[in-house]
Amino acid sequence: MFCADCERIENYLFPETTFWLFLPTFESVNKAILFCGNGNYPAAQTDSHSIRVEVKKEQVNRFLLGLFGEFEPNELNASKITTTDGGEPTFSDIGRIVPASVLINRLNSEWIIQAIESHSYETHFQPIFSLDEQGNPSPFAFEGLFRIKDEFNNIVPPSHAFKLAEGSDLLFSLDLIARRSAVGHFRKSGLNGKLFINFNPSSIYDPSYCLRATASAINALGIRPEDVVFEITETTTATDESVMRGILNFYRNAGFGVALDDIGSGWSGLNMLHKYRPDYVKIDMDLVRNLHNDPYKQTIVKHLIQLAHDNGTKVIAEGIESEDELAILQSYRADYYQGFLLAKPQFYGSTLSQEEQTQIDNTLTGIN
């Protein structure tokens, strides 16, 4: 699961960094020059819409946060920045030009880079159960849940980490690490059943190459493609539909399963079910919560399950926290069940030797 593009995290800061600002309007240029003058940052206008600014390492935080305070959000998005180690920009430096907002967000995301580089992350697994006729649960699958730690060794909520990563141009790297972690920890843990991997379709540069690398790594680890299900959250907009269909077609042709998460929330649950024909759908936990006390939710959930079954799609009810919720979902004939009532996510230790674990890590990072 090696990808040279996703592995690369650009460095923008040096002991003495020269910032090259490309600004959208004359007013923005004047505003930047005034800001630099008031902050004692050596600056020079290089042409009508660009300036260069010399910033010492200990001043970078104050400089970037100051820019964030001086410019309106639209100005930040329209302004572009690259950096050099004192000299004129090269073609490589020009290739690192990013919106000013991205570089400022990167400042708040340094801990993500440190966590990736120090391997301060892991995957917890939450079982997905099938129930027999007597209601006894048995694990059908395990959903990999990414856990990343900050510099104080605290687990950061994944939604917050991925939101920061998206705004900092780190989404590609973080999503790759999360997929790699899920596959690696699953293989090391010796768990039996299917593996559900959360996946953001917007997080890959080249679907053909990145997905092929993922498939190759899974096969190399001896995990059967039919035991892997890629779980896609309901975040893809209409403009991404052709890419989404291409991704799903690739996964299916490679033998993997596809699941759609949070059906019943957001804008397009039924449309996504119709367009993408997933193997599994997960009923949104907000619909499951107190389902037994809400006739309106009951109508929605009952019809969603029936609609999925009519189209040959299996239904997973997630977020189950009470026996009453479980009982009514059973009466609606959901196929599988997940939630704190049945089992909480947990970290599973390795059942393999250190040599075997190292071989898995090497396979996932492209080391032969």
CSV table of C-alpha atoms in Angstrom, one decimal:
chain,number,residue,atom,x,y,z
A,1,MET,CA,0.0,0.0,0.0
A,2,PHE,CA,2.9,2.3,-0.9
A,3,CYS,CA,2.2,5.5,-2.9
A,4,ALA,CA,5.1,7.9,-3.5
A,5,ASP,CA,2.7,10.9,-4.0
A,6,CYS,CA,0.7,10.3,-0.8
A,7,GLU,CA,3.8,9.4,1.2
A,8,ARG,CA,5.5,12.8,0.5
A,9,ILE,CA,4.8,15.5,3.0
A,10,GLU,CA,6.3,18.8,1.8
A,11,ASN,CA,8.4,20.8,4.1
A,12,TYR,CA,7.7,24.6,4.0
A,13,LEU,CA,9.7,25.8,6.9
A,14,PHE,CA,13.5,26.4,7.3
A,15,PRO,CA,15.7,28.1,10.0
A,16,GLU,CA,15.2,31.3,8.0
A,17,THR,CA,12.3,31.0,5.7
A,18,THR,CA,11.6,33.3,2.7
A,19,PHE,CA,7.8,33.5,2.1
A,20,TRP,CA,6.8,34.3,-1.5
A,21,LEU,CA,3.2,35.7,-1.4
A,22,PHE,CA,1.2,36.0,-4.6
A,23,LEU,CA,-1.8,38.2,-3.8
A,24,PRO,CA,-5.1,38.7,-5.7
A,25,THR,CA,-5.5,42.5,-5.6
A,26,PHE,CA,-3.5,45.7,-5.1
A,27,GLU,CA,-5.4,46.2,-1.9
A,28,SER,CA,-4.2,42.8,-0.7
A,29,VAL,CA,-0.6,43.7,-1.6
A,30,ASN,CA,-0.8,47.0,0.3
A,31,LYS,CA,-2.4,45.2,3.3
A,32,ALA,CA,0.4,42.6,3.4
A,33,ILE,CA,3.2,45.3,3.1
A,34,LEU,CA,1.6,47.3,6.0
A,35,PHE,CA,1.3,44.1,8.1
A,36,CYS,CA,5.0,43.2,7.4
A,37,GLY,CA,6.1,46.7,8.3
A,38,ASN,CA,4.2,46.8,11.6
A,39,GLY,CA,5.5,43.4,12.5
A,40,ASN,CA,9.1,44.1,11.5
A,41,TYR,CA,9.3,41.4,8.9
A,42,PRO,CA,11.7,42.4,6.1
A,43,ALA,CA,9.6,42.5,3.0
A,44,ALA,CA,10.1,43.6,-0.6
A,45,GLN,CA,7.5,43.9,-3.4
A,46,THR,CA,8.8,41.8,-6.4
A,47,ASP,CA,6.1,42.7,-8.9
A,48,SER,CA,2.6,44.3,-8.9
A,49,HIS,CA,0.9,41.3,-7.1
A,50,SER,CA,3.7,39.6,-5.2
A,51,ILE,CA,6.0,40.2,-2.2
A,52,ARG,CA,8.8,38.3,-0.5
A,53,VAL,CA,9.1,38.2,3.2
A,54,GLU,CA,12.0,37.0,5.4
A,55,VAL,CA,10.9,35.3,8.5
A,56,LYS,CA,13.0,33.7,11.3
A,57,LYS,CA,12.0,30.3,12.6
A,58,GLU,CA,10.8,31.6,15.9
A,59,GLN,CA,8.6,34.2,14.2
A,60,VAL,CA,6.8,31.8,11.8
A,61,ASN,CA,3.8,31.1,14.1
A,62,ARG,CA,3.2,34.8,14.8
A,63,PHE,CA,3.7,35.7,11.1
A,64,LEU,CA,1.2,33.1,9.8
A,65,LEU,CA,-1.4,33.8,12.5
A,66,GLY,CA,-1.0,37.5,11.8
A,67,LEU,CA,-1.8,36.9,8.1
A,68,PHE,CA,-4.8,34.9,9.2
A,69,GLY,CA,-6.1,37.9,11.2
A,70,GLU,CA,-5.3,40.5,8.5
A,71,PHE,CA,-7.0,38.8,5.5
A,72,GLU,CA,-10.6,37.9,4.8
A,73,PRO,CA,-11.2,34.1,4.2
A,74,ASN,CA,-11.8,34.7,0.5
A,75,GLU,CA,-8.5,36.6,0.3
A,76,LEU,CA,-6.7,33.8,2.0
A,77,ASN,CA,-8.1,31.3,-0.4
A,78,ALA,CA,-7.2,33.4,-3.4
A,79,SER,CA,-3.7,34.2,-2.1
A,80,LYS,CA,-0.9,31.8,-2.9
A,81,ILE,CA,2.3,31.0,-1.0
A,82,THR,CA,5.5,29.1,-1.5
A,83,THR,CA,8.7,29.2,0.5
A,84,THR,CA,12.4,28.9,0.0
A,85,ASP,CA,15.5,28.6,2.1
A,86,GLY,CA,16.5,32.1,1.3
A,87,GLY,CA,17.1,31.9,-2.4
A,88,GLU,CA,14.9,32.6,-5.5
A,89,PRO,CA,12.1,30.1,-6.1
A,90,THR,CA,13.1,27.1,-8.3
A,91,PHE,CA,10.6,25.1,-10.4
A,92,SER,CA,10.4,22.7,-7.5
A,93,ASP,CA,9.4,25.5,-5.2
A,94,ILE,CA,6.8,26.8,-7.7
A,95,GLY,CA,5.3,23.3,-7.6
A,96,ARG,CA,4.8,23.7,-3.9
A,97,ILE,CA,2.6,26.8,-4.2
A,98,VAL,CA,-0.5,26.4,-2.0
A,99,PRO,CA,-3.4,28.7,-1.0
A,100,ALA,CA,-2.4,30.8,2.0
A,101,SER,CA,-5.2,29.2,4.0
A,102,VAL,CA,-3.7,25.8,3.5
A,103,LEU,CA,-0.3,26.8,4.8
A,104,ILE,CA,-1.8,28.6,7.8
A,105,ASN,CA,-3.9,25.5,8.6
A,106,ARG,CA,-0.7,23.4,8.3
A,107,LEU,CA,0.6,25.3,11.3
A,108,ASN,CA,-2.2,23.9,13.4
A,109,SER,CA,-1.6,20.4,11.9
A,110,GLU,CA,2.1,20.0,12.7
A,111,TRP,CA,1.1,17.4,15.3
A,112,ILE,CA,-0.4,15.2,12.5
A,113,ILE,CA,2.9,15.2,10.6
A,114,GLN,CA,4.7,14.3,13.8
A,115,ALA,CA,2.3,11.5,14.5
A,116,ILE,CA,2.7,10.1,11.0
A,117,GLU,CA,6.5,10.2,11.2
A,118,SER,CA,6.6,8.7,14.7
A,119,HIS,CA,3.9,6.1,14.0
A,120,SER,CA,1.7,7.5,16.8
A,121,TYR,CA,-1.4,5.9,15.6
A,122,GLU,CA,-3.2,2.5,15.7
A,123,THR,CA,-6.4,0.9,14.6
A,124,HIS,CA,-9.1,-0.3,17.0
A,125,PHE,CA,-11.7,-2.8,15.8
A,126,GLN,CA,-15.4,-2.9,16.5
A,127,PRO,CA,-17.2,-6.1,15.6
A,128,ILE,CA,-20.3,-6.3,13.4
A,129,PHE,CA,-22.5,-9.2,14.5
A,130,SER,CA,-24.9,-11.6,12.9
A,131,LEU,CA,-27.6,-13.0,15.2
A,132,ASP,CA,-28.9,-16.5,15.1
A,133,GLU,CA,-32.6,-17.4,15.6
A,134,GLN,CA,-32.2,-17.3,19.4
A,135,GLY,CA,-30.6,-13.9,19.2
A,136,ASN,CA,-27.1,-15.0,20.0
A,137,PRO,CA,-24.4,-12.8,18.4
A,138,SER,CA,-21.4,-14.0,16.5
A,139,PRO,CA,-18.8,-11.7,14.8
A,140,PHE,CA,-19.4,-11.4,11.1
A,141,ALA,CA,-16.9,-8.6,10.4
A,142,PHE,CA,-14.7,-6.0,12.1
A,143,GLU,CA,-14.7,-2.3,11.3
A,144,GLY,CA,-11.2,-0.7,11.5
A,145,LEU,CA,-11.4,2.6,13.4
A,146,PHE,CA,-8.3,4.8,13.1
A,147,ARG,CA,-6.9,6.3,16.2
A,148,ILE,CA,-4.2,9.0,16.0
A,149,LYS,CA,-2.4,10.6,19.0
A,150,ASP,CA,-1.2,14.1,19.5
A,151,GLU,CA,2.1,15.2,21.0
A,152,PHE,CA,0.7,14.6,24.5
A,153,ASN,CA,-0.3,11.0,23.6
A,154,ASN,CA,-4.0,11.8,23.7
A,155,ILE,CA,-6.2,10.2,21.1
A,156,VAL,CA,-7.7,12.9,18.8
A,157,PRO,CA,-11.2,12.3,17.5
A,158,PRO,CA,-10.8,11.0,13.9
A,159,SER,CA,-13.3,13.5,12.5
A,160,HIS,CA,-11.3,16.4,13.9
A,161,ALA,CA,-8.0,14.9,12.6
A,162,PHE,CA,-9.3,14.3,9.1
A,163,LYS,CA,-10.9,17.8,9.0
A,164,LEU,CA,-7.6,19.4,9.9
A,165,ALA,CA,-5.8,17.2,7.4
A,166,GLU,CA,-8.2,18.2,4.6
A,167,GLY,CA,-7.6,21.9,5.2
A,168,SER,CA,-3.9,21.4,5.5
A,169,ASP,CA,-3.3,19.4,2.3
A,170,LEU,CA,-2.6,16.3,4.3
A,171,LEU,CA,-5.7,14.3,3.6
A,172,PHE,CA,-4.0,12.1,1.0
A,173,SER,CA,-1.3,11.1,3.5
A,174,LEU,CA,-3.5,10.6,6.5
A,175,ASP,CA,-6.1,8.5,4.6
A,176,LEU,CA,-3.3,6.3,3.2
A,177,ILE,CA,-1.9,5.8,6.7
A,178,ALA,CA,-5.4,5.0,8.1
A,179,ARG,CA,-6.0,2.3,5.4
A,180,ARG,CA,-2.5,0.9,5.9
A,181,SER,CA,-3.0,0.8,9.6
A,182,ALA,CA,-6.3,-1.0,9.3
A,183,VAL,CA,-4.9,-3.7,7.0
A,184,GLY,CA,-1.7,-4.2,9.0
A,185,HIS,CA,-3.3,-4.4,12.4
A,186,PHE,CA,-6.0,-6.7,11.1
A,187,ARG,CA,-3.4,-9.1,9.7
A,188,LYS,CA,-1.4,-9.0,12.9
A,189,SER,CA,-4.3,-9.5,15.2
A,190,GLY,CA,-5.4,-12.8,13.7
A,191,LEU,CA,-9.1,-11.7,13.7
A,192,ASN,CA,-11.4,-13.9,11.6
A,193,GLY,CA,-14.1,-12.4,9.5
A,194,LYS,CA,-14.5,-9.6,7.1
A,195,LEU,CA,-12.5,-6.3,7.4
A,196,PHE,CA,-14.4,-3.1,6.9
A,197,ILE,CA,-12.1,-0.2,6.0
A,198,ASN,CA,-13.3,3.4,6.1
A,199,PHE,CA,-12.4,5.2,2.8
A,200,ASN,CA,-12.7,8.7,1.5
A,201,PRO,CA,-12.9,8.8,-2.3
A,202,SER,CA,-11.6,12.3,-2.3
A,203,SER,CA,-8.3,11.2,-0.7
A,204,ILE,CA,-6.5,9.7,-3.7
A,205,TYR,CA,-4.6,11.4,-6.5
A,206,ASP,CA,-4.9,8.7,-9.1
A,207,PRO,CA,-7.7,6.2,-8.5
A,208,SER,CA,-6.2,3.6,-10.9
A,209,TYR,CA,-2.7,3.7,-9.4
A,210,CYS,CA,-3.7,4.1,-5.7
A,211,LEU,CA,-6.4,1.5,-5.7
A,212,ARG,CA,-4.1,-1.0,-7.6
A,213,ALA,CA,-1.4,-0.4,-4.9
A,214,THR,CA,-4.0,-1.1,-2.2
A,215,ALA,CA,-5.2,-4.3,-3.8
A,216,SER,CA,-1.7,-5.5,-4.4
A,217,ALA,CA,-0.7,-5.0,-0.7
A,218,ILE,CA,-3.8,-6.8,0.5
A,219,ASN,CA,-3.1,-9.7,-1.7
A,220,ALA,CA,0.5,-9.8,-0.6
A,221,LEU,CA,-0.5,-10.1,3.0
A,222,GLY,CA,-2.6,-13.1,2.2
A,223,ILE,CA,-6.0,-11.5,2.9
A,224,ARG,CA,-8.7,-12.6,0.5
A,225,PRO,CA,-10.2,-9.7,-1.4
A,226,GLU,CA,-13.7,-11.0,-0.7
A,227,ASP,CA,-13.0,-10.5,3.0
A,228,VAL,CA,-12.3,-6.8,2.6
A,229,VAL,CA,-15.1,-4.2,2.4
A,230,PHE,CA,-14.4,-0.6,1.7
A,231,GLU,CA,-16.8,1.6,3.6
A,232,ILE,CA,-17.5,4.9,2.0
A,233,THR,CA,-19.1,7.8,4.0
A,234,GLU,CA,-21.9,9.8,2.5
A,235,THR,CA,-19.8,12.9,1.7
A,236,THR,CA,-19.4,12.7,-2.1
A,237,THR,CA,-21.0,15.4,-4.1
A,238,ALA,CA,-22.7,15.0,-7.5
A,239,THR,CA,-19.6,16.3,-9.3
A,240,ASP,CA,-17.7,13.3,-8.0
A,241,GLU,CA,-20.2,10.7,-9.3
A,242,SER,CA,-18.1,9.5,-12.3
A,243,VAL,CA,-15.0,9.1,-10.1
A,244,MET,CA,-17.0,7.4,-7.5
A,245,ARG,CA,-18.5,4.9,-9.9
A,246,GLY,CA,-15.0,4.2,-11.3
A,247,ILE,CA,-13.6,3.5,-7.8
A,248,LEU,CA,-16.5,1.2,-7.0
A,249,ASN,CA,-16.1,-0.7,-10.3
A,250,PHE,CA,-12.4,-1.1,-9.6
A,251,TYR,CA,-13.0,-2.5,-6.1
A,252,ARG,CA,-15.7,-4.9,-7.4
A,253,ASN,CA,-13.6,-6.1,-10.3
A,254,ALA,CA,-10.8,-6.8,-7.8
A,255,GLY,CA,-13.2,-8.9,-5.6
A,256,PHE,CA,-13.7,-6.4,-2.8
A,257,GLY,CA,-17.0,-5.5,-1.2
A,258,VAL,CA,-18.4,-2.0,-1.0
A,259,ALA,CA,-20.5,-0.4,1.8
A,260,LEU,CA,-22.1,3.0,2.1
A,261,ASP,CA,-22.1,4.5,5.6
A,262,ASP,CA,-24.8,6.6,7.3
A,263,ILE,CA,-27.6,5.9,4.9
A,264,GLY,CA,-30.6,7.9,6.0
A,265,SER,CA,-28.6,11.0,6.9
A,266,GLY,CA,-27.4,13.8,4.6
A,267,TRP,CA,-28.7,14.7,1.2
A,268,SER,CA,-28.5,11.7,-1.0
A,269,GLY,CA,-29.0,8.3,0.8
A,270,LEU,CA,-31.6,6.9,-1.6
A,271,ASN,CA,-29.8,8.4,-4.6
A,272,MET,CA,-26.5,6.7,-3.6
A,273,LEU,CA,-28.3,3.4,-3.0
A,274,HIS,CA,-29.7,3.6,-6.5
A,275,LYS,CA,-26.6,4.9,-8.3
A,276,TYR,CA,-23.9,2.8,-6.7
A,277,ARG,CA,-25.7,-0.5,-5.8
A,278,PRO,CA,-23.4,-1.2,-2.7
A,279,ASP,CA,-23.1,-4.7,-1.2
A,280,TYR,CA,-23.8,-3.3,2.2
A,281,VAL,CA,-25.5,-0.2,3.7
A,282,LYS,CA,-25.2,1.1,7.2
A,283,ILE,CA,-28.3,2.7,8.8
A,284,ASP,CA,-27.3,6.0,10.3
A,285,MET,CA,-27.0,5.8,14.1
A,286,ASP,CA,-29.1,8.9,14.5
A,287,LEU,CA,-32.0,6.9,13.1
A,288,VAL,CA,-31.2,4.0,15.4
A,289,ARG,CA,-31.1,6.1,18.5
A,290,ASN,CA,-34.4,5.6,20.5
A,291,LEU,CA,-35.9,4.0,17.4
A,292,HIS,CA,-38.4,2.1,19.5
A,293,ASN,CA,-39.9,5.4,20.8
A,294,ASP,CA,-40.2,7.3,17.5
A,295,PRO,CA,-42.8,6.2,14.9
A,296,TYR,CA,-41.4,8.5,12.3
A,297,LYS,CA,-38.0,7.0,12.5
A,298,GLN,CA,-39.5,3.5,12.5
A,299,THR,CA,-41.2,4.3,9.2
A,300,ILE,CA,-38.0,5.5,7.6
A,301,VAL,CA,-35.8,2.6,8.9
A,302,LYS,CA,-38.4,-0.1,8.0
A,303,HIS,CA,-38.6,1.2,4.4
A,304,LEU,CA,-34.9,1.7,4.0
A,305,ILE,CA,-34.3,-1.9,5.0
A,306,GLN,CA,-37.0,-3.1,2.7
A,307,LEU,CA,-35.6,-1.0,-0.2
A,308,ALA,CA,-32.1,-2.3,0.4
A,309,HIS,CA,-33.2,-5.9,0.4
A,310,ASP,CA,-35.3,-5.4,-2.7
A,311,ASN,CA,-32.0,-4.3,-4.4
A,312,GLY,CA,-30.0,-7.2,-3.1
A,313,THR,CA,-28.1,-5.1,-0.5
A,314,LYS,CA,-27.4,-6.3,3.0
A,315,VAL,CA,-28.2,-3.9,5.9
A,316,ILE,CA,-26.0,-3.2,8.9
A,317,ALA,CA,-27.7,-1.3,11.8
A,318,GLU,CA,-25.0,0.7,13.7
A,319,GLY,CA,-24.9,2.6,16.9
A,320,ILE,CA,-27.1,0.2,18.9
A,321,GLU,CA,-27.1,1.0,22.6
A,322,SER,CA,-30.2,-0.6,24.0
A,323,GLU,CA,-32.0,-3.9,24.0
A,324,ASP,CA,-35.2,-2.1,22.7
A,325,GLU,CA,-33.3,-0.7,19.7
A,326,LEU,CA,-31.9,-4.1,18.9
A,327,ALA,CA,-35.3,-5.8,19.3
A,328,ILE,CA,-37.1,-3.5,16.8
A,329,LEU,CA,-34.2,-3.7,14.3
A,330,GLN,CA,-34.4,-7.5,14.5
A,331,SER,CA,-38.2,-7.3,13.8
A,332,TYR,CA,-37.4,-5.3,10.7
A,333,ARG,CA,-34.9,-8.0,9.7
A,334,ALA,CA,-31.7,-6.0,9.5
A,335,ASP,CA,-28.9,-8.4,8.4
A,336,TYR,CA,-26.1,-7.3,10.8
A,337,TYR,CA,-25.8,-5.3,14.0
A,338,GLN,CA,-23.1,-3.1,15.5
A,339,GLY,CA,-23.0,-0.9,18.6
A,340,PHE,CA,-21.9,-0.4,22.2
A,341,LEU,CA,-24.6,-2.8,23.4
A,342,LEU,CA,-22.9,-5.6,21.6
A,343,ALA,CA,-19.2,-4.6,21.8
A,344,LYS,CA,-17.2,-1.5,22.0
A,345,PRO,CA,-14.2,-0.8,19.8
A,346,GLN,CA,-10.9,-2.1,21.2
A,347,PHE,CA,-7.3,-2.6,20.3
A,348,TYR,CA,-6.3,-6.1,19.6
A,349,GLY,CA,-2.7,-7.1,20.2
A,350,SER,CA,-0.6,-9.0,17.7
A,351,THR,CA,-0.6,-12.8,17.6
A,352,LEU,CA,2.6,-12.9,15.4
A,353,SER,CA,6.3,-12.8,16.1
A,354,GLN,CA,8.2,-9.6,15.8
A,355,GLU,CA,9.8,-10.8,12.5
A,356,GLU,CA,6.4,-11.5,11.0
A,357,GLN,CA,5.1,-8.1,12.1
A,358,THR,CA,8.1,-6.4,10.5
A,359,GLN,CA,7.5,-8.3,7.2
A,360,ILE,CA,3.9,-7.0,7.2
A,361,ASP,CA,5.0,-3.4,7.8
A,362,ASN,CA,7.6,-3.7,5.0
A,363,THR,CA,5.0,-5.1,2.6
A,364,LEU,CA,2.7,-2.2,3.3
A,365,THR,CA,5.4,0.4,2.8
A,366,GLY,CA,6.7,-1.0,-0.4
A,367,ILE,CA,9.9,-2.6,1.1
A,368,ASN,CA,10.7,-5.9,-0.6
